[in-house]
CSV table of C-alpha atoms in Angstrom, one decimal:
chain,number,residue,atom,x,y,z
A,15,UNK,CA,106.4,189.1,50.7
A,16,UNK,CA,109.7,187.2,50.4
A,17,UNK,CA,110.9,185.9,47.0
A,18,UNK,CA,110.4,182.3,46.0
A,19,UNK,CA,114.2,181.8,46.2
A,20,UNK,CA,114.2,183.1,49.8
A,21,UNK,CA,111.4,180.8,50.9
A,22,UNK,CA,113.1,177.8,49.3
A,23,UNK,CA,116.5,178.5,50.8
A,24,UNK,CA,115.7,175.8,53.3
A,25,UNK,CA,116.6,173.6,50.4
A,26,UNK,CA,119.4,175.9,49.3
A,27,UNK,CA,121.4,172.8,48.4
A,28,UNK,CA,118.8,171.1,46.2
A,29,UNK,CA,115.6,173.1,45.7
A,30,UNK,CA,116.8,175.9,43.5
A,31,UNK,CA,117.4,173.4,40.7
A,32,UNK,CA,114.1,171.6,41.5
A,33,UNK,CA,111.9,174.7,41.3
A,34,UNK,CA,113.3,175.6,37.9
A,35,UNK,CA,113.1,172.2,36.3
A,36,UNK,CA,110.7,169.9,38.0
A,37,UNK,CA,107.3,171.3,37.0
A,38,UNK,CA,105.8,170.0,33.8
A,39,UNK,CA,105.3,173.0,31.5
A,40,UNK,CA,101.8,172.0,30.6
A,41,UNK,CA,100.7,172.0,34.2
A,42,UNK,CA,101.7,175.7,34.7
A,43,UNK,CA,98.3,176.7,35.8
A,44,UNK,CA,98.3,174.1,38.5
A,45,UNK,CA,101.9,174.4,39.4
A,46,UNK,CA,101.3,177.3,41.7
A,47,UNK,CA,104.1,178.0,44.3
A,48,UNK,CA,102.3,177.0,47.5
A,49,UNK,CA,104.8,178.9,49.6
A,50,UNK,CA,104.0,182.2,48.0
A,51,UNK,CA,100.3,181.7,47.4
A,52,UNK,CA,98.4,180.7,50.5
A,53,UNK,CA,94.9,181.3,49.1
A,54,UNK,CA,95.1,178.6,46.5
A,55,UNK,CA,92.6,175.8,46.7
A,56,UNK,CA,94.6,172.9,48.3
A,57,UNK,CA,93.2,170.3,45.9
A,58,UNK,CA,94.7,172.2,42.9
A,59,UNK,CA,98.2,171.3,44.1
A,60,UNK,CA,97.6,167.6,43.9
A,61,UNK,CA,97.8,166.9,40.1
A,62,UNK,CA,101.2,168.6,39.4
A,63,UNK,CA,102.8,166.8,42.4
A,64,UNK,CA,101.4,163.5,41.2
A,65,UNK,CA,102.4,164.0,37.6
A,66,UNK,CA,105.9,165.4,38.2
A,67,UNK,CA,106.7,163.0,41.0
A,68,UNK,CA,105.5,160.0,39.0
A,69,UNK,CA,107.5,161.0,36.0
A,70,UNK,CA,110.6,161.6,38.0
A,71,UNK,CA,110.4,158.2,39.7
A,72,UNK,CA,109.4,156.3,36.5
A,73,UNK,CA,112.0,158.0,34.3
A,74,UNK,CA,114.8,157.5,36.8
A,75,UNK,CA,113.8,153.9,37.5
A,76,UNK,CA,114.0,153.4,33.7
A,77,UNK,CA,117.5,154.9,33.8
A,78,UNK,CA,118.9,153.5,37.0
A,79,UNK,CA,116.8,150.8,38.9
A,80,UNK,CA,116.0,148.8,35.7
A,81,UNK,CA,119.8,148.5,35.2
A,82,UNK,CA,120.6,147.6,38.8
A,83,UNK,CA,117.9,145.0,38.9
A,84,UNK,CA,118.8,143.6,35.5
A,85,UNK,CA,115.4,144.2,33.9
A,86,UNK,CA,117.4,145.9,31.2
A,87,UNK,CA,121.1,146.2,30.2
A,88,UNK,CA,122.3,149.3,28.5
A,89,UNK,CA,124.7,148.6,25.7
A,90,UNK,CA,125.9,152.2,25.1
A,91,UNK,CA,127.0,155.2,27.0
A,92,UNK,CA,124.9,154.3,30.1
A,93,UNK,CA,126.4,150.9,30.4
A,94,UNK,CA,128.3,152.2,33.5
A,95,UNK,CA,125.1,151.8,35.6
A,96,UNK,CA,125.1,148.0,35.1
A,97,UNK,CA,128.7,148.0,36.4
A,98,UNK,CA,127.7,150.2,39.4
A,99,UNK,CA,129.4,153.3,38.3
A,100,UNK,CA,127.7,156.7,38.6
A,101,UNK,CA,128.7,160.3,37.9
A,102,UNK,CA,128.9,162.5,41.0
A,103,UNK,CA,125.8,164.5,40.1
A,104,UNK,CA,123.7,161.5,39.0
A,105,UNK,CA,121.4,161.7,41.9
A,106,UNK,CA,120.9,165.5,42.1
A,107,UNK,CA,117.7,165.5,40.0
A,108,UNK,CA,116.1,162.8,42.2
A,109,UNK,CA,116.8,164.6,45.4
A,110,UNK,CA,115.7,168.1,44.2
A,111,UNK,CA,112.5,167.1,42.5
A,112,UNK,CA,111.2,164.7,45.2
A,113,UNK,CA,111.9,167.4,47.8
A,114,UNK,CA,110.1,170.0,45.8
A,115,UNK,CA,107.1,167.7,45.5
A,116,UNK,CA,107.2,166.7,49.2
A,117,UNK,CA,107.3,170.4,50.1
A,118,UNK,CA,104.3,171.1,47.9
A,119,UNK,CA,102.3,168.3,49.7
A,120,UNK,CA,103.4,169.7,53.0
A,121,UNK,CA,102.0,173.1,52.1
A,122,UNK,CA,98.9,171.5,50.6
A,123,UNK,CA,98.3,169.8,53.9
A,124,UNK,CA,98.6,173.1,55.9
A,125,UNK,CA,96.2,175.0,53.6
A,126,UNK,CA,93.7,172.1,53.7
A,127,UNK,CA,94.0,171.9,57.5
A,128,UNK,CA,93.0,175.6,57.8
A,129,UNK,CA,89.9,174.8,55.8
A,130,UNK,CA,89.2,171.5,57.7
A,131,UNK,CA,89.4,169.9,54.2
A,132,UNK,CA,90.0,166.4,55.5
A,133,UNK,CA,90.2,164.5,52.2
A,134,UNK,CA,92.8,166.8,50.8
A,135,UNK,CA,94.7,166.6,54.1
A,136,UNK,CA,94.7,162.8,53.7
A,137,UNK,CA,95.8,162.9,50.1
A,138,UNK,CA,98.6,165.3,51.0
A,139,UNK,CA,99.9,163.0,53.7
A,140,UNK,CA,99.8,159.9,51.4
A,141,UNK,CA,101.6,161.6,48.5
A,142,UNK,CA,104.2,163.2,50.9
A,143,UNK,CA,104.8,159.7,52.4
A,144,UNK,CA,105.4,158.3,48.9
A,145,UNK,CA,107.9,161.0,48.0
A,146,UNK,CA,109.8,161.0,51.3
A,147,UNK,CA,109.9,157.2,51.6
A,148,UNK,CA,111.5,157.0,48.2
A,149,UNK,CA,114.1,159.6,49.3
A,150,UNK,CA,115.0,157.9,52.5
A,151,UNK,CA,115.0,154.4,50.9
A,152,UNK,CA,117.4,155.7,48.3
A,153,UNK,CA,119.8,157.7,50.5
A,154,UNK,CA,119.2,156.7,54.1
A,155,UNK,CA,119.2,159.5,56.7
A,156,UNK,CA,117.9,162.7,55.1
A,157,UNK,CA,116.6,166.1,56.2
A,158,UNK,CA,113.0,165.7,57.4
A,159,UNK,CA,112.1,167.6,60.6
A,160,UNK,CA,113.8,170.8,59.4
A,161,UNK,CA,113.2,170.2,55.7
A,162,UNK,CA,109.9,172.0,55.5
A,163,UNK,CA,110.6,175.0,57.6
A,164,UNK,CA,111.3,177.6,55.0
A,165,UNK,CA,108.9,180.1,56.6
A,166,UNK,CA,111.1,179.8,59.8
A,167,UNK,CA,114.2,180.5,57.7
A,168,UNK,CA,115.8,177.1,58.5
A,169,UNK,CA,118.2,177.2,55.5
A,170,UNK,CA,120.5,174.3,56.5
A,171,UNK,CA,118.4,171.4,57.7
A,172,UNK,CA,119.8,168.7,59.9
A,173,UNK,CA,119.5,165.1,58.7
A,174,UNK,CA,117.0,162.9,60.6
A,175,UNK,CA,117.6,159.2,61.2
A,176,UNK,CA,115.8,156.9,59.0
A,177,UNK,CA,114.1,155.3,62.0
A,178,UNK,CA,112.5,158.6,63.0
A,179,UNK,CA,111.5,159.4,59.4
A,180,UNK,CA,109.7,156.0,59.1
A,181,UNK,CA,108.1,156.4,62.5
A,182,UNK,CA,106.6,159.7,61.2
A,183,UNK,CA,105.6,158.4,57.8
A,184,UNK,CA,103.8,155.4,59.2
A,185,UNK,CA,102.0,157.6,61.7
A,186,UNK,CA,100.9,160.0,58.9
A,187,UNK,CA,99.5,157.1,56.8
A,188,UNK,CA,97.7,155.7,59.8
A,189,UNK,CA,96.2,159.2,60.4
A,190,UNK,CA,95.3,159.6,56.7
A,191,UNK,CA,93.2,156.5,57.1
A,192,UNK,CA,91.1,158.3,59.6
A,193,UNK,CA,90.8,161.5,57.5
A,194,UNK,CA,89.2,160.2,54.3
A,195,UNK,CA,85.5,160.3,54.4
A,196,UNK,CA,82.7,160.1,51.8
A,197,UNK,CA,80.6,162.6,53.8
A,198,UNK,CA,82.9,165.6,53.2
A,199,UNK,CA,83.8,167.4,49.9
A,200,UNK,CA,86.9,166.3,48.0
A,201,UNK,CA,87.5,169.0,45.4
A,202,UNK,CA,90.9,168.2,43.9
A,203,UNK,CA,92.8,167.9,40.6
A,204,UNK,CA,93.4,164.2,41.5
A,205,UNK,CA,94.9,162.3,38.5
A,206,UNK,CA,94.9,158.9,40.2
A,207,UNK,CA,91.4,158.3,41.7
A,208,UNK,CA,89.4,161.2,40.5
A,209,UNK,CA,88.8,162.3,44.1
A,210,UNK,CA,87.4,159.1,45.3
A,211,UNK,CA,87.9,159.0,49.1
A,212,UNK,CA,87.1,155.3,49.4
A,213,UNK,CA,90.0,154.4,47.1
A,214,UNK,CA,92.3,156.9,48.7
A,215,UNK,CA,91.7,155.3,52.0
A,216,UNK,CA,92.7,151.9,50.6
A,217,UNK,CA,95.7,153.5,49.0
A,218,UNK,CA,96.8,155.0,52.4
A,219,UNK,CA,96.6,151.6,54.1
A,220,UNK,CA,98.2,149.7,51.2
A,221,UNK,CA,101.1,152.2,51.3
A,222,UNK,CA,101.4,151.7,55.1
A,223,UNK,CA,101.5,147.9,54.5
A,224,UNK,CA,104.3,148.4,52.0
A,225,UNK,CA,106.4,150.6,54.4
A,226,UNK,CA,105.8,148.3,57.3
A,227,UNK,CA,107.2,145.4,55.4
A,228,UNK,CA,110.1,147.6,54.4
A,229,UNK,CA,111.1,148.0,58.0
A,230,UNK,CA,110.1,144.5,59.1
A,231,UNK,CA,113.6,143.5,60.1
A,232,UNK,CA,113.7,146.1,62.8
A,233,UNK,CA,112.1,144.6,65.9
A,234,UNK,CA,111.6,148.0,67.5
A,235,UNK,CA,109.0,148.9,64.8
A,236,UNK,CA,106.6,146.1,66.0
A,237,UNK,CA,105.7,145.2,62.4
A,238,UNK,CA,104.0,141.9,63.0
A,239,UNK,CA,101.5,143.4,65.4
A,240,UNK,CA,100.9,146.4,63.2
A,241,UNK,CA,100.2,144.3,60.1
A,242,UNK,CA,98.1,141.8,62.1
A,243,UNK,CA,95.9,144.7,63.3
A,244,UNK,CA,95.4,146.0,59.8
A,245,UNK,CA,94.4,142.6,58.4
A,246,UNK,CA,92.2,141.7,61.3
A,247,UNK,CA,90.0,144.8,60.8
A,248,UNK,CA,89.4,145.4,57.0
A,249,UNK,CA,86.5,147.7,57.8
A,250,UNK,CA,88.7,150.1,59.7
A,251,UNK,CA,91.8,149.5,57.6
A,252,UNK,CA,90.7,148.6,54.1
A,253,UNK,CA,93.4,147.5,51.6
A,254,UNK,CA,93.2,147.0,47.9
A,255,UNK,CA,90.8,144.2,47.0
A,256,UNK,CA,91.0,144.2,43.2
A,257,UNK,CA,92.9,145.7,40.3
A,258,UNK,CA,90.3,148.5,40.2
A,259,UNK,CA,91.7,149.8,43.5
A,260,UNK,CA,95.4,150.1,42.6
A,261,UNK,CA,97.2,153.4,42.3
A,262,UNK,CA,98.0,153.9,38.7
A,263,UNK,CA,98.7,156.8,36.4
A,264,UNK,CA,96.3,156.0,33.7
A,265,UNK,CA,97.2,158.5,31.1
A,266,UNK,CA,94.5,159.5,28.6
A,267,UNK,CA,96.9,160.2,25.7
A,268,UNK,CA,95.8,163.8,25.4
A,269,UNK,CA,98.4,166.5,26.3
A,270,UNK,CA,99.3,167.4,28.9
A,271,UNK,CA,98.2,164.1,30.6
A,272,UNK,CA,100.4,161.7,28.6
A,273,UNK,CA,103.1,159.1,29.2
A,274,UNK,CA,106.2,161.2,28.7
A,275,UNK,CA,108.1,158.2,27.3
A,276,UNK,CA,106.0,158.9,24.2
A,277,UNK,CA,108.0,162.1,23.6
A,278,UNK,CA,111.4,160.3,24.0
A,279,UNK,CA,113.1,159.2,20.9
A,280,UNK,CA,113.1,155.4,20.3
A,281,UNK,CA,116.8,155.3,20.7
A,282,UNK,CA,116.7,157.0,24.1
A,283,UNK,CA,113.9,154.8,25.4
A,284,UNK,CA,115.0,151.4,24.2
A,285,UNK,CA,117.3,151.6,21.2
A,286,UNK,CA,120.5,150.8,23.1
A,287,UNK,CA,118.9,148.8,25.9
A,288,UNK,CA,118.4,145.0,25.8
A,289,UNK,CA,116.3,143.0,28.2
A,290,UNK,CA,118.2,141.5,31.1
A,291,UNK,CA,119.0,137.8,31.0
A,292,UNK,CA,117.9,137.3,34.6
A,293,UNK,CA,114.4,138.5,33.9
A,294,UNK,CA,114.0,136.8,30.5
A,295,UNK,CA,115.4,133.5,31.7
A,296,UNK,CA,113.0,133.5,34.7
A,297,UNK,CA,110.0,134.3,32.4
A,298,UNK,CA,111.1,131.8,29.7
A,299,UNK,CA,111.4,128.9,32.1
A,300,UNK,CA,107.7,129.4,33.1
A,301,UNK,CA,106.4,130.4,29.7
A,302,UNK,CA,105.2,133.6,31.2
A,303,UNK,CA,102.3,135.2,29.5
A,304,UNK,CA,103.4,138.7,30.3
A,305,UNK,CA,106.6,138.5,28.2
A,306,UNK,CA,105.0,140.2,25.1
A,307,UNK,CA,104.0,143.2,27.4
A,308,UNK,CA,107.5,143.6,28.6
A,309,UNK,CA,109.7,142.8,25.7
A,310,UNK,CA,110.1,142.3,21.9
A,311,UNK,CA,111.3,139.1,20.3
A,312,UNK,CA,114.7,138.7,18.6
A,313,UNK,CA,115.1,137.9,14.9
A,314,UNK,CA,114.2,134.1,15.2
A,315,UNK,CA,111.2,135.0,17.4
A,316,UNK,CA,112.5,134.3,20.9
A,317,UNK,CA,112.7,136.3,24.1
A,318,UNK,CA,116.4,136.6,24.7
A,319,UNK,CA,118.1,138.8,27.3
A,320,UNK,CA,121.8,139.6,27.9
A,321,UNK,CA,123.9,139.4,31.1
A,322,UNK,CA,124.7,142.4,33.2
A,323,UNK,CA,128.0,143.7,34.5
A,324,UNK,CA,130.3,143.3,31.5
A,325,UNK,CA,132.4,145.8,29.6
A,326,UNK,CA,130.7,147.9,27.0
A,327,UNK,CA,132.4,145.9,24.2
A,328,UNK,CA,131.4,142.6,25.7
A,329,UNK,CA,127.8,143.8,26.3
A,330,UNK,CA,127.5,144.9,22.7
A,331,UNK,CA,128.6,141.5,21.5
A,332,UNK,CA,126.0,139.9,23.8
A,333,UNK,CA,123.4,142.2,22.3
A,334,UNK,CA,124.2,141.2,18.7
A,335,UNK,CA,124.0,137.5,19.6
A,336,UNK,CA,126.0,136.5,16.5
A,337,UNK,CA,123.5,138.4,14.4
A,338,UNK,CA,120.4,136.9,15.9
A,339,UNK,CA,119.9,140.0,18.1
A,340,UNK,CA,118.2,140.1,21.5
A,341,UNK,CA,115.0,141.5,23.0
A,342,UNK,CA,114.4,145.1,23.7
A,343,UNK,CA,111.6,146.9,25.7
A,344,UNK,CA,108.2,146.4,24.2
A,345,UNK,CA,107.2,149.4,22.1
A,346,UNK,CA,103.8,149.6,23.7
A,347,UNK,CA,105.5,150.8,26.9
A,348,UNK,CA,106.1,154.0,25.0
A,349,UNK,CA,102.5,154.7,24.0
A,350,UNK,CA,101.1,158.1,25.0
A,351,UNK,CA,98.3,156.5,27.1
A,352,UNK,CA,100.3,153.6,28.6
A,353,UNK,CA,99.6,153.4,32.4
A,354,UNK,CA,102.3,152.9,35.0
A,355,UNK,CA,101.8,151.8,38.6
A,356,UNK,CA,102.5,153.4,41.9
A,357,UNK,CA,101.2,150.6,44.1
A,358,UNK,CA,99.3,147.6,42.8
A,359,UNK,CA,97.0,144.9,44.0
A,360,UNK,CA,99.6,142.4,43.0
A,361,UNK,CA,102.1,144.0,45.4
A,362,UNK,CA,99.5,144.0,48.2
A,363,UNK,CA,98.9,140.3,47.7
A,364,UNK,CA,102.7,139.5,47.7
A,365,UNK,CA,103.1,141.6,50.9
A,366,UNK,CA,100.3,139.6,52.6
A,367,UNK,CA,101.8,136.3,51.3
A,368,UNK,CA,105.0,137.3,53.0
A,369,UNK,CA,103.2,138.2,56.2
A,370,UNK,CA,101.3,134.9,56.2
A,371,UNK,CA,104.5,132.9,55.5
A,372,UNK,CA,106.1,134.6,58.5
A,373,UNK,CA,103.1,133.7,60.7
A,374,UNK,CA,102.2,137.3,61.4
A,375,UNK,CA,98.6,136.9,60.1
A,376,UNK,CA,96.3,133.9,60.2
A,377,UNK,CA,96.0,133.3,56.5
A,378,UNK,CA,97.1,131.0,53.7
A,379,UNK,CA,100.3,132.3,52.1
A,380,UNK,CA,99.6,130.3,49.0
A,381,UNK,CA,96.3,131.9,48.4
A,382,UNK,CA,97.8,135.4,48.6
A,383,UNK,CA,100.7,134.3,46.4
A,384,UNK,CA,98.4,132.9,43.7
A,385,UNK,CA,96.2,136.1,43.9
A,386,UNK,CA,99.4,138.2,43.5
A,387,UNK,CA,100.4,136.4,40.3
A,388,UNK,CA,96.9,136.6,38.8
A,389,UNK,CA,96.6,140.3,39.7
A,390,UNK,CA,99.9,141.0,37.9
A,391,UNK,CA,98.7,139.2,34.8
A,392,UNK,CA,95.5,141.1,34.8
A,393,UNK,CA,97.3,144.4,35.5
A,394,UNK,CA,99.3,143.8,32.3
A,395,UNK,CA,96.1,142.8,30.4
A,396,UNK,CA,97.2,139.2,29.9
A,397,UNK,CA,94.8,136.3,29.5
A,398,UNK,CA,94.1,134.5,32.8
A,399,UNK,CA,91.7,131.6,33.2
A,400,UNK,CA,88.4,131.5,35.0
A,401,UNK,CA,88.4,129.7,38.3
A,402,UNK,CA,88.7,125.9,37.8
A,403,UNK,CA,89.9,125.9,34.2
A,404,UNK,CA,93.2,124.5,33.1
A,405,UNK,CA,94.8,127.2,30.9
A,406,UNK,CA,96.7,129.4,31.0
A,407,UNK,CA,96.8,130.7,34.6
A,408,UNK,CA,96.3,127.4,36.4
A,409,UNK,CA,99.0,125.9,34.2
A,410,UNK,CA,101.3,128.7,35.1
A,411,UNK,CA,100.7,128.4,38.8
A,412,UNK,CA,101.4,124.6,38.6
A,413,UNK,CA,104.8,124.9,36.9
A,414,UNK,CA,107.6,123.6,39.1
A,415,UNK,CA,109.4,126.9,39.3
A,416,UNK,CA,106.2,128.8,40.1
A,417,UNK,CA,104.2,126.5,42.4
A,418,UNK,CA,104.0,127.7,45.9
A,419,UNK,CA,103.3,124.7,48.2
A,420,UNK,CA,105.3,122.4,50.5
A,421,UNK,CA,109.0,123.0,50.3
A,422,UNK,CA,108.6,125.5,47.5
A,423,UNK,CA,106.6,127.8,49.8
A,424,UNK,CA,109.5,130.1,50.5
A,425,UNK,CA,110.4,133.8,50.6
A,426,UNK,CA,112.5,133.3,47.5
A,427,UNK,CA,109.6,132.0,45.6
A,428,UNK,CA,107.4,135.0,46.6
A,429,UNK,CA,110.1,137.5,45.8
A,430,UNK,CA,110.9,135.9,42.4
A,431,UNK,CA,107.3,136.4,41.3
A,432,UNK,CA,107.1,139.8,42.9
A,433,UNK,CA,110.3,140.8,40.9
A,434,UNK,CA,108.5,140.0,37.7
A,435,UNK,CA,105.3,141.8,38.8
A,436,UNK,CA,107.3,145.0,39.9
A,437,UNK,CA,108.5,145.6,36.4
A,438,UNK,CA,108.3,149.4,35.8
A,439,UNK,CA,107.0,150.0,39.3
A,440,UNK,CA,109.5,152.6,40.3
A,441,UNK,CA,112.4,151.4,42.5
A,442,UNK,CA,110.4,148.9,44.4
A,443,UNK,CA,112.3,145.7,43.2
A,444,UNK,CA,115.6,147.4,44.2
A,445,UNK,CA,114.2,148.1,47.7
A,446,UNK,CA,112.9,144.5,48.0
A,447,UNK,CA,116.3,143.1,46.9
A,448,UNK,CA,118.1,145.1,49.5
A,449,UNK,CA,115.7,143.9,52.2
A,450,UNK,CA,115.5,140.2,51.2
A,451,UNK,CA,118.4,139.4,48.9
A,452,UNK,CA,116.0,138.1,46.3
A,453,UNK,CA,115.9,137.4,43.5
A,454,UNK,CA,119.4,136.2,43.3
A,455,UNK,CA,121.1,138.3,40.6
A,456,UNK,CA,124.5,137.4,39.1
A,457,UNK,CA,127.2,140.0,39.4
A,458,UNK,CA,129.2,140.5,36.2
A,459,UNK,CA,133.0,140.4,36.1
A,460,UNK,CA,133.4,144.1,35.2
A,461,UNK,CA,131.2,145.3,38.1
A,462,UNK,CA,132.7,147.9,40.4
A,463,UNK,CA,131.8,148.7,44.0
A,464,UNK,CA,133.6,145.6,45.2
A,465,UNK,CA,131.2,143.5,43.2
A,466,UNK,CA,128.3,144.5,45.5
A,467,UNK,CA,125.0,145.7,44.0
A,468,UNK,CA,124.5,149.2,45.5
A,469,UNK,CA,122.7,149.3,48.8
A,470,UNK,CA,122.0,153.0,48.6
A,471,UNK,CA,122.8,156.1,46.5
A,472,UNK,CA,125.5,158.6,47.5
A,473,UNK,CA,124.2,161.9,48.7
A,474,UNK,CA,123.9,164.4,45.8
A,475,UNK,CA,126.8,166.7,45.0
A,476,UNK,CA,124.7,169.8,45.6
A,477,UNK,CA,124.1,168.7,49.2
A,478,UNK,CA,127.7,168.1,49.9
A,479,UNK,CA,128.6,171.6,48.6
A,480,UNK,CA,126.0,173.7,50.4
A,481,UNK,CA,125.0,171.9,53.6
A,482,UNK,CA,128.4,170.6,54.4
A,483,UNK,CA,128.3,170.4,58.2
A,484,UNK,CA,125.0,168.5,58.3
A,485,UNK,CA,126.0,166.3,55.4
A,486,UNK,CA,129.3,165.3,57.1
A,487,UNK,CA,127.5,164.5,60.4
A,488,UNK,CA,125.0,162.3,58.5
A,489,UNK,CA,127.6,160.6,56.5
A,490,UNK,CA,129.6,159.7,59.6
A,491,UNK,CA,126.5,158.5,61.5
A,492,UNK,CA,125.4,156.1,58.8
A,493,UNK,CA,128.9,154.6,58.4
A,494,UNK,CA,130.2,156.5,55.3
A,495,UNK,CA,128.6,158.0,52.2
A,496,UNK,CA,129.2,155.3,49.7
A,497,UNK,CA,127.2,152.7,47.6
A,498,UNK,CA,128.0,149.9,50.1
A,499,UNK,CA,126.6,151.4,53.3
A,500,UNK,CA,123.4,149.7,54.4
A,501,UNK,CA,120.4,151.9,55.3
A,502,UNK,CA,118.9,151.4,58.8
A,503,UNK,CA,116.1,149.0,57.7
A,504,UNK,CA,118.7,146.6,56.1
A,505,UNK,CA,120.7,146.1,59.3
């Protein structure tokens, strides 16, 4: 039997690092190499992929996306990110870990398929779609067709176009919807839904809705028709219908299943970060009841953020605020049992509000918008009002800068509220910004990259070094490997 290194040479430019570093040590019993061990129960591969993939996305969003989207502003050594400057190897860990996890799910599917284990086949397709969609949304064209052919000794995979990747992911999610069934066993180590096929089916369709909206500018993807078909038949294509359905990592606070921010030092998690002015101003003008879940108060007891895109010295002065200080990340976000979202009911409602606003579905966009705001408040355990009462939810929805009716029923209004709701939801707000241009974020005077908020990440250093010919072909095809090149769905 070939060695693990030989089998993973298909990722010779990224996987070697990933195999060594990506698996959480406490999940060693579950983190079985699926390429070497074909007799493993397919469902046992699910938990390590969920845990490691979720942690990679959450941690890197905390480090990168939160800075780009001005949720936070780093005042110390990582202040470069707010100015759109990155080290050459910054994206290597994202690339290697997500490919390892996607490969694990590809192997899980094949093992489950041999056993006709339809529920684990469906779960593998959904998780693989989540990992791969993040990869292609970050980088653009990436290896896909050749990327999981280690057994065939394809060591230098070609890069697929993003259009072909999305076509495959959307087909996989549509197929996953047909696989999940309550009448078949679902034995797995599932950390999200405890092996509930009904909720997994809703997750598959809600993920498909997310990805359809991502590519909605591309007429060749026929998105209006696809979304209309889903919404018109909720029995065949069930979506999330409450907060109880949403895909969350609800940590129990008992090792190994803990929020790993808990093990970060306070200084690494939040000590040198301050809340972004864009977010805090938006929430302050509406007296947003979620503020205490997101941020601390400054010395006088106010929620105060700082502007992004200034020099490190200027940023530190903003943070000091002439001695009054500014808000940092809420300490509760670091709790060992604090849950973080993959895909929420709030997001589904905002997606449907956008579809209704565009006239793709026969529905009231305001109703979905209001449900999205309420769902977000409830997700963050904030007090909402019963139907028909006046405080606090109804008051919030009636505020001039929140109200969604008449001339204020716009895409910008949807995306502004979605921006608030997507706090700590991976890289989703960055993807939304690149697709819609909302919310409008000021670019600071010290920003690099021609003052353009990055539209993609540059391909990792390890890829350039070890899969050079295919890298160069992909870079030429997309229009250059830089932070300003738009990915296919942005065109």
